[in-house]
PDB file of C-alpha atoms in Angstrom:
ATOM      1  CA  UNK F   4       0.137   0.073   0.080  1.00 80.00           C
ATOM      2  CA  UNK F   5       1.067   3.487  -0.722  1.00 85.00           C
ATOM      3  CA  UNK F   6       1.568   6.337   1.525  1.00 87.00           C
ATOM      4  CA  UNK F   7       0.083   9.756   1.098  1.00 88.00           C
ATOM      5  CA  UNK F   8       3.604  11.054   0.048  1.00 89.00           C
ATOM      6  CA  UNK F   9       4.177   8.499  -2.605  1.00 90.00           C
ATOM      7  CA  UNK F  10       0.487   9.168  -4.091  1.00 88.00           C
ATOM      8  CA  UNK F  11       1.725  12.975  -4.221  1.00 89.00           C
ATOM      9  CA  UNK F  12       4.987  12.206  -6.040  1.00 91.00           C
ATOM     10  CA  UNK F  13       3.176  10.019  -8.380  1.00 90.00           C
ATOM     11  CA  UNK F  14       0.382  12.653  -9.383  1.00 90.00           C
ATOM     12  CA  UNK F  15       3.165  15.263  -9.759  1.00 91.00           C
ATOM     13  CA  UNK F  16       5.224  13.046 -12.118  1.00 92.00           C
ATOM     14  CA  UNK F  17       2.301  12.072 -14.095  1.00 92.00           C
ATOM     15  CA  UNK F  18       0.836  15.644 -14.322  1.00 92.00           C
ATOM     16  CA  UNK F  19       4.280  17.141 -15.246  1.00 93.00           C
ATOM     17  CA  UNK F  20       4.731  14.249 -17.766  1.00 94.00           C
ATOM     18  CA  UNK F  21       1.304  15.171 -19.645  1.00 94.00           C
ATOM     19  CA  UNK F  22       2.067  18.690 -19.537  1.00 94.00           C
ATOM     20  CA  UNK F  23       5.612  18.103 -21.077  1.00 96.00           C
ATOM     21  CA  UNK F  24       4.382  15.784 -23.841  1.00 96.00           C
ATOM     22  CA  UNK F  25       1.288  18.330 -24.670  1.00 94.00           C
ATOM     23  CA  UNK F  26       3.852  21.362 -24.799  1.00 92.00           C
ATOM     24  CA  UNK F  27       6.231  19.120 -26.995  1.00 95.00           C
ATOM     25  CA  UNK F  28       3.658  18.111 -29.552  1.00 94.00           C
ATOM     26  CA  UNK F  29       2.192  21.554 -29.728  1.00 90.00           C
ATOM     27  CA  UNK F  30       5.594  22.866 -30.119  1.00 89.00           C
ATOM     28  CA  UNK F  31       6.492  20.558 -32.807  1.00 91.00           C
ATOM     29  CA  UNK F  32       3.376  21.343 -34.586  1.00 89.00           C
ATOM     30  CA  UNK F  33       4.230  24.972 -34.094  1.00 86.00           C
ATOM     31  CA  UNK F  34       7.550  24.395 -36.006  1.00 88.00           C
ATOM     32  CA  UNK F  35       5.801  22.283 -38.688  1.00 89.00           C
ATOM     33  CA  UNK F  36       3.314  24.959 -39.493  1.00 83.00           C
ATOM     34  CA  UNK F  37       6.420  27.536 -40.081  1.00 83.00           C
ATOM     35  CA  UNK F  38       5.650  29.447 -36.894  1.00 78.00           C
ATOM     36  CA  UNK F  39       2.643  30.939 -38.032  1.00 77.00           C
ATOM     37  CA  UNK F  40       0.190  29.384 -35.416  1.00 74.00           C
ATOM     38  CA  UNK F  41      -0.363  32.151 -32.863  1.00 70.00           C
ATOM     39  CA  UNK F  42      -2.854  30.621 -30.576  1.00 64.00           C
ATOM     40  CA  UNK F  43      -3.848  33.596 -28.246  1.00 56.00           C
ATOM     41  CA  UNK F  44      -0.627  35.300 -28.598  1.00 58.00           C
ATOM     42  CA  UNK F  45      -1.643  37.897 -31.320  1.00 64.00           C
ATOM     43  CA  UNK F  46      -4.921  36.485 -32.261  1.00 65.00           C
ATOM     44  CA  UNK F  47      -6.568  33.657 -33.343  1.00 67.00           C
ATOM     45  CA  UNK F  48      -5.825  31.605 -36.475  1.00 79.00           C
ATOM     46  CA  UNK F  49      -6.494  28.051 -37.897  1.00 83.00           C
ATOM     47  CA  UNK F  50      -2.862  27.023 -37.422  1.00 83.00           C
ATOM     48  CA  UNK F  51      -2.971  28.030 -33.959  1.00 82.00           C
ATOM     49  CA  UNK F  52      -6.292  26.481 -33.143  1.00 85.00           C
ATOM     50  CA  UNK F  53      -4.778  23.176 -34.341  1.00 88.00           C
ATOM     51  CA  UNK F  54      -1.786  23.681 -32.122  1.00 87.00           C
ATOM     52  CA  UNK F  55      -4.018  24.256 -28.834  1.00 87.00           C
ATOM     53  CA  UNK F  56      -6.446  21.375 -29.956  1.00 91.00           C
ATOM     54  CA  UNK F  57      -3.337  19.132 -30.321  1.00 93.00           C
ATOM     55  CA  UNK F  58      -1.970  20.322 -26.907  1.00 93.00           C
ATOM     56  CA  UNK F  59      -5.471  19.621 -25.373  1.00 94.00           C
ATOM     57  CA  UNK F  60      -5.706  16.128 -26.846  1.00 96.00           C
ATOM     58  CA  UNK F  61      -2.234  14.931 -26.024  1.00 96.00           C
ATOM     59  CA  UNK F  62      -2.493  16.429 -22.502  1.00 95.00           C
ATOM     60  CA  UNK F  63      -5.568  14.742 -21.798  1.00 93.00           C
ATOM     61  CA  UNK F  64      -4.623  11.402 -23.427  1.00 95.00           C
ATOM     62  CA  UNK F  65      -1.483  11.606 -21.304  1.00 94.00           C
ATOM     63  CA  UNK F  66      -3.310  12.187 -18.210  1.00 91.00           C
ATOM     64  CA  UNK F  67      -5.919   9.399 -18.737  1.00 91.00           C
ATOM     65  CA  UNK F  68      -2.804   6.972 -19.432  1.00 92.00           C
ATOM     66  CA  UNK F  69      -0.986   8.233 -16.367  1.00 89.00           C
ATOM     67  CA  UNK F  70      -4.014   7.981 -14.042  1.00 87.00           C
ATOM     68  CA  UNK F  71      -4.530   4.073 -15.281  1.00 88.00           C
ATOM     69  CA  UNK F  72      -0.715   3.615 -14.958  1.00 88.00           C
ATOM     70  CA  UNK F  73      -0.164   4.831 -11.542  1.00 84.00           C
ATOM     71  CA  UNK F  74      -3.548   4.598 -10.217  1.00 82.00           C
ATOM     72  CA  UNK F  75      -3.908   8.082  -8.484  1.00 83.00           C
ATOM     73  CA  UNK F  76      -7.262   9.709  -7.865  1.00 79.00           C
ATOM     74  CA  UNK F  77      -8.213  12.356 -10.246  1.00 81.00           C
ATOM     75  CA  UNK F  78      -7.923  15.083  -7.647  1.00 80.00           C
ATOM     76  CA  UNK F  79      -4.369  14.375  -6.758  1.00 82.00           C
ATOM     77  CA  UNK F  80      -3.477  13.971 -10.539  1.00 83.00           C
ATOM     78  CA  UNK F  81      -5.034  17.198 -11.721  1.00 84.00           C
ATOM     79  CA  UNK F  82      -3.524  19.160  -8.636  1.00 84.00           C
ATOM     80  CA  UNK F  83      -0.045  17.999  -9.462  1.00 83.00           C
ATOM     81  CA  UNK F  84       0.102  16.322  -5.977  1.00 82.00           C
ATOM     82  CA  UNK F  85      -1.000  19.363  -4.031  1.00 83.00           C
ATOM     83  CA  UNK F  86      -4.385  17.564  -2.931  1.00 85.00           C
ATOM     84  CA  UNK F  87      -3.915  14.038  -1.736  1.00 82.00           C
ATOM     85  CA  UNK F  88      -5.954  11.503  -0.362  1.00 83.00           C
ATOM     86  CA  UNK F  89      -6.442  11.457   3.566  1.00 88.00           C
ATOM     87  CA  UNK F  90      -4.010   9.521   5.701  1.00 91.00           C
ATOM     88  CA  UNK F  91      -5.447   6.290   7.280  1.00 92.00           C
ATOM     89  CA  UNK F  92      -4.320   8.052  10.607  1.00 93.00           C
ATOM     90  CA  UNK F  93      -6.707  10.759  10.268  1.00 93.00           C
ATOM     91  CA  UNK F  94      -9.653   8.614   9.157  1.00 92.00           C
ATOM     92  CA  UNK F  95      -9.164   6.342  12.268  1.00 93.00           C
ATOM     93  CA  UNK F  96     -11.154   6.627  15.323  1.00 94.00           C
ATOM     94  CA  UNK F  97     -10.059   5.898  18.558  1.00 93.00           C
ATOM     95  CA  UNK F  98     -10.180   2.172  19.928  1.00 91.00           C
ATOM     96  CA  UNK F  99     -10.286   1.070  23.537  1.00 86.00           C
ATOM     97  CA  UNK F 100      -6.931  -0.188  24.707  1.00 87.00           C
ATOM     98  CA  UNK F 101      -6.806  -2.897  27.531  1.00 85.00           C
ATOM     99  CA  UNK F 102      -4.207  -4.474  29.608  1.00 82.00           C
ATOM    100  CA  UNK F 103      -6.073  -7.469  30.855  1.00 76.00           C
ATOM    101  CA  UNK F 104      -8.807  -9.601  29.507  1.00 72.00           C
ATOM    102  CA  UNK F 105     -11.030  -9.399  32.655  1.00 69.00           C
ATOM    103  CA  UNK F 106     -11.366  -5.596  32.066  1.00 60.00           C
ATOM    104  CA  UNK F 107     -12.888  -5.759  28.792  1.00 62.00           C
ATOM    105  CA  UNK F 108     -16.506  -4.931  28.498  1.00 68.00           C
ATOM    106  CA  UNK F 109     -16.986  -3.379  25.069  1.00 67.00           C
ATOM    107  CA  UNK F 110     -17.161  -4.530  21.488  1.00 81.00           C
ATOM    108  CA  UNK F 111     -13.582  -4.192  20.250  1.00 87.00           C
ATOM    109  CA  UNK F 112     -10.457  -3.535  21.903  1.00 86.00           C
ATOM    110  CA  UNK F 113      -6.571  -3.916  21.571  1.00 89.00           C
ATOM    111  CA  UNK F 114      -4.781  -6.066  24.207  1.00 87.00           C
ATOM    112  CA  UNK F 115      -1.563  -4.579  25.168  1.00 88.00           C
ATOM    113  CA  UNK F 116       1.039  -6.617  27.092  1.00 88.00           C
ATOM    114  CA  UNK F 117       4.113  -4.237  28.394  1.00 86.00           C
ATOM    115  CA  UNK F 118       3.071  -1.475  25.991  1.00 85.00           C
ATOM    116  CA  UNK F 119       3.024  -3.609  23.173  1.00 90.00           C
ATOM    117  CA  UNK F 120      -0.190  -4.775  20.940  1.00 90.00           C
ATOM    118  CA  UNK F 121      -0.577  -8.602  21.176  1.00 90.00           C
ATOM    119  CA  UNK F 122      -4.109  -9.224  20.066  1.00 88.00           C
ATOM    120  CA  UNK F 123      -7.413  -7.862  19.266  1.00 89.00           C
ATOM    121  CA  UNK F 124     -10.701  -8.734  20.942  1.00 86.00           C
ATOM    122  CA  UNK F 125     -14.122  -8.417  19.388  1.00 80.00           C
ATOM    123  CA  UNK F 126     -13.400  -9.297  15.519  1.00 77.00           C
ATOM    124  CA  UNK F 127     -13.647 -12.875  16.166  1.00 74.00           C
ATOM    125  CA  UNK F 128     -14.717 -15.460  18.738  1.00 72.00           C
ATOM    126  CA  UNK F 129     -11.502 -15.431  20.233  1.00 77.00           C
ATOM    127  CA  UNK F 130      -8.498 -13.455  20.609  1.00 83.00           C
ATOM    128  CA  UNK F 131      -7.080 -12.655  17.292  1.00 87.00           C
ATOM    129  CA  UNK F 132      -3.055 -12.202  17.533  1.00 89.00           C
ATOM    130  CA  UNK F 133      -1.661  -8.601  16.600  1.00 90.00           C
ATOM    131  CA  UNK F 134       0.320 -10.036  13.748  1.00 89.00           C
ATOM    132  CA  UNK F 135      -2.622 -11.708  12.040  1.00 90.00           C
ATOM    133  CA  UNK F 136      -5.020  -8.435  12.466  1.00 90.00           C
ATOM    134  CA  UNK F 137      -5.453  -6.059   9.621  1.00 92.00           C
ATOM    135  CA  UNK F 138      -3.108  -3.656  10.462  1.00 93.00           C
ATOM    136  CA  UNK F 139      -1.707  -0.481   8.335  1.00 94.00           C
ATOM    137  CA  UNK F 140       0.665   2.291   9.065  1.00 94.00           C
ATOM    138  CA  UNK F 141      -0.901   5.738   9.712  1.00 93.00           C
ATOM    139  CA  UNK F 142       0.954   7.227   6.850  1.00 93.00           C
ATOM    140  CA  UNK F 143      -0.929   4.736   4.179  1.00 92.00           C
ATOM    141  CA  UNK F 144      -3.340   6.502   2.084  1.00 91.00           C
ATOM    142  CA  UNK F 145      -6.837   5.856   2.859  1.00 88.00           C
ATOM    143  CA  UNK F 146      -7.769   5.392  -0.759  1.00 86.00           C
ATOM    144  CA  UNK F 147      -5.419   2.498  -0.992  1.00 88.00           C
ATOM    145  CA  UNK F 148      -7.265   0.366   1.738  1.00 90.00           C
ATOM    146  CA  UNK F 149     -10.005  -1.187  -0.620  1.00 88.00           C
ATOM    147  CA  UNK F 150      -8.359  -4.543  -0.811  1.00 88.00           C
ATOM    148  CA  UNK F 151      -8.578  -4.955   2.981  1.00 90.00           C
ATOM    149  CA  UNK F 152     -11.952  -3.919   3.134  1.00 91.00           C
ATOM    150  CA  UNK F 153     -13.029  -6.485   0.923  1.00 90.00           C
ATOM    151  CA  UNK F 154     -11.760  -9.262   3.216  1.00 90.00           C
ATOM    152  CA  UNK F 155     -12.324  -7.483   6.782  1.00 90.00           C
ATOM    153  CA  UNK F 156     -14.878  -5.058   8.413  1.00 90.00           C
ATOM    154  CA  UNK F 157     -12.317  -3.251  10.333  1.00 91.00           C
ATOM    155  CA  UNK F 158      -8.964  -2.074   9.689  1.00 93.00           C
ATOM    156  CA  UNK F 159      -6.606  -1.108  12.586  1.00 94.00           C
ATOM    157  CA  UNK F 160      -4.178   1.853  12.182  1.00 95.00           C
ATOM    158  CA  UNK F 161      -0.873   1.725  14.072  1.00 94.00           C
ATOM    159  CA  UNK F 162       2.690   2.708  14.017  1.00 93.00           C
ATOM    160  CA  UNK F 163       4.800   0.540  15.939  1.00 87.00           C
ATOM    161  CA  UNK F 164       3.382   0.166  19.519  1.00 86.00           C
ATOM    162  CA  UNK F 165       1.346   3.488  18.737  1.00 92.00           C
ATOM    163  CA  UNK F 166      -2.163   2.558  18.142  1.00 93.00           C
ATOM    164  CA  UNK F 167      -4.037   5.331  16.165  1.00 95.00           C
ATOM    165  CA  UNK F 168      -7.330   3.681  16.076  1.00 94.00           C
ATOM    166  CA  UNK F 169      -9.742   1.770  13.755  1.00 94.00           C
ATOM    167  CA  UNK F 170     -11.609   2.299  10.194  1.00 94.00           C
ATOM    168  CA  UNK F 171     -14.642   0.301   9.998  1.00 92.00           C
ATOM    169  CA  UNK F 172     -15.885  -0.632   6.569  1.00 91.00           C
ATOM    170  CA  UNK F 173     -19.011   1.771   6.777  1.00 92.00           C
ATOM    171  CA  UNK F 174     -16.814   4.815   7.627  1.00 91.00           C
ATOM    172  CA  UNK F 175     -14.445   3.831   4.595  1.00 91.00           C
ATOM    173  CA  UNK F 176     -17.201   3.678   2.156  1.00 89.00           C
ATOM    174  CA  UNK F 177     -18.687   6.862   3.384  1.00 90.00           C
ATOM    175  CA  UNK F 178     -15.092   8.500   3.006  1.00 87.00           C
ATOM    176  CA  UNK F 179     -15.046   7.328  -0.527  1.00 81.00           C
ATOM    177  CA  UNK F 180     -18.560   8.752  -1.262  1.00 81.00           C
ATOM    178  CA  UNK F 181     -20.460   5.563  -1.555  1.00 54.00           C
TER     179      UNK F 181
END
């Protein structure tokens, strides 16, 4: 799973590739037309309009290809990485943390042993070991969690022994706008 930073960089690179390829094709056409195309510089003419149309076509096609290749959402791609998906840490809601099984009275909780998470209570009939639970780092982009939510109702967000919380399937799909 990719982090927010990786998605920002992928969006920036894809956008810049589309921009450069559009400008390159438009520039080649400008030179091929004997530099007579003046799209918006000194007025409009047919050759200039063709240059602008070529730029728009190549830019759009390259963006479409880049979006498919790097699987970045449209907002991140069109903003050249300025706007990125929410991190899993920001989407997570607090989860109870307990130190002994006797003290558990809720639905879902993380069992700690010596300040280290060892298991999860409430997602199965018995204690699920921490290394078998669906856990993602806090900087993971929330948009990358789809595969986990096809298999699990809940995803835990933690960095080492720091537990940030949980994301439920319902909250995830609400985030996606479904």
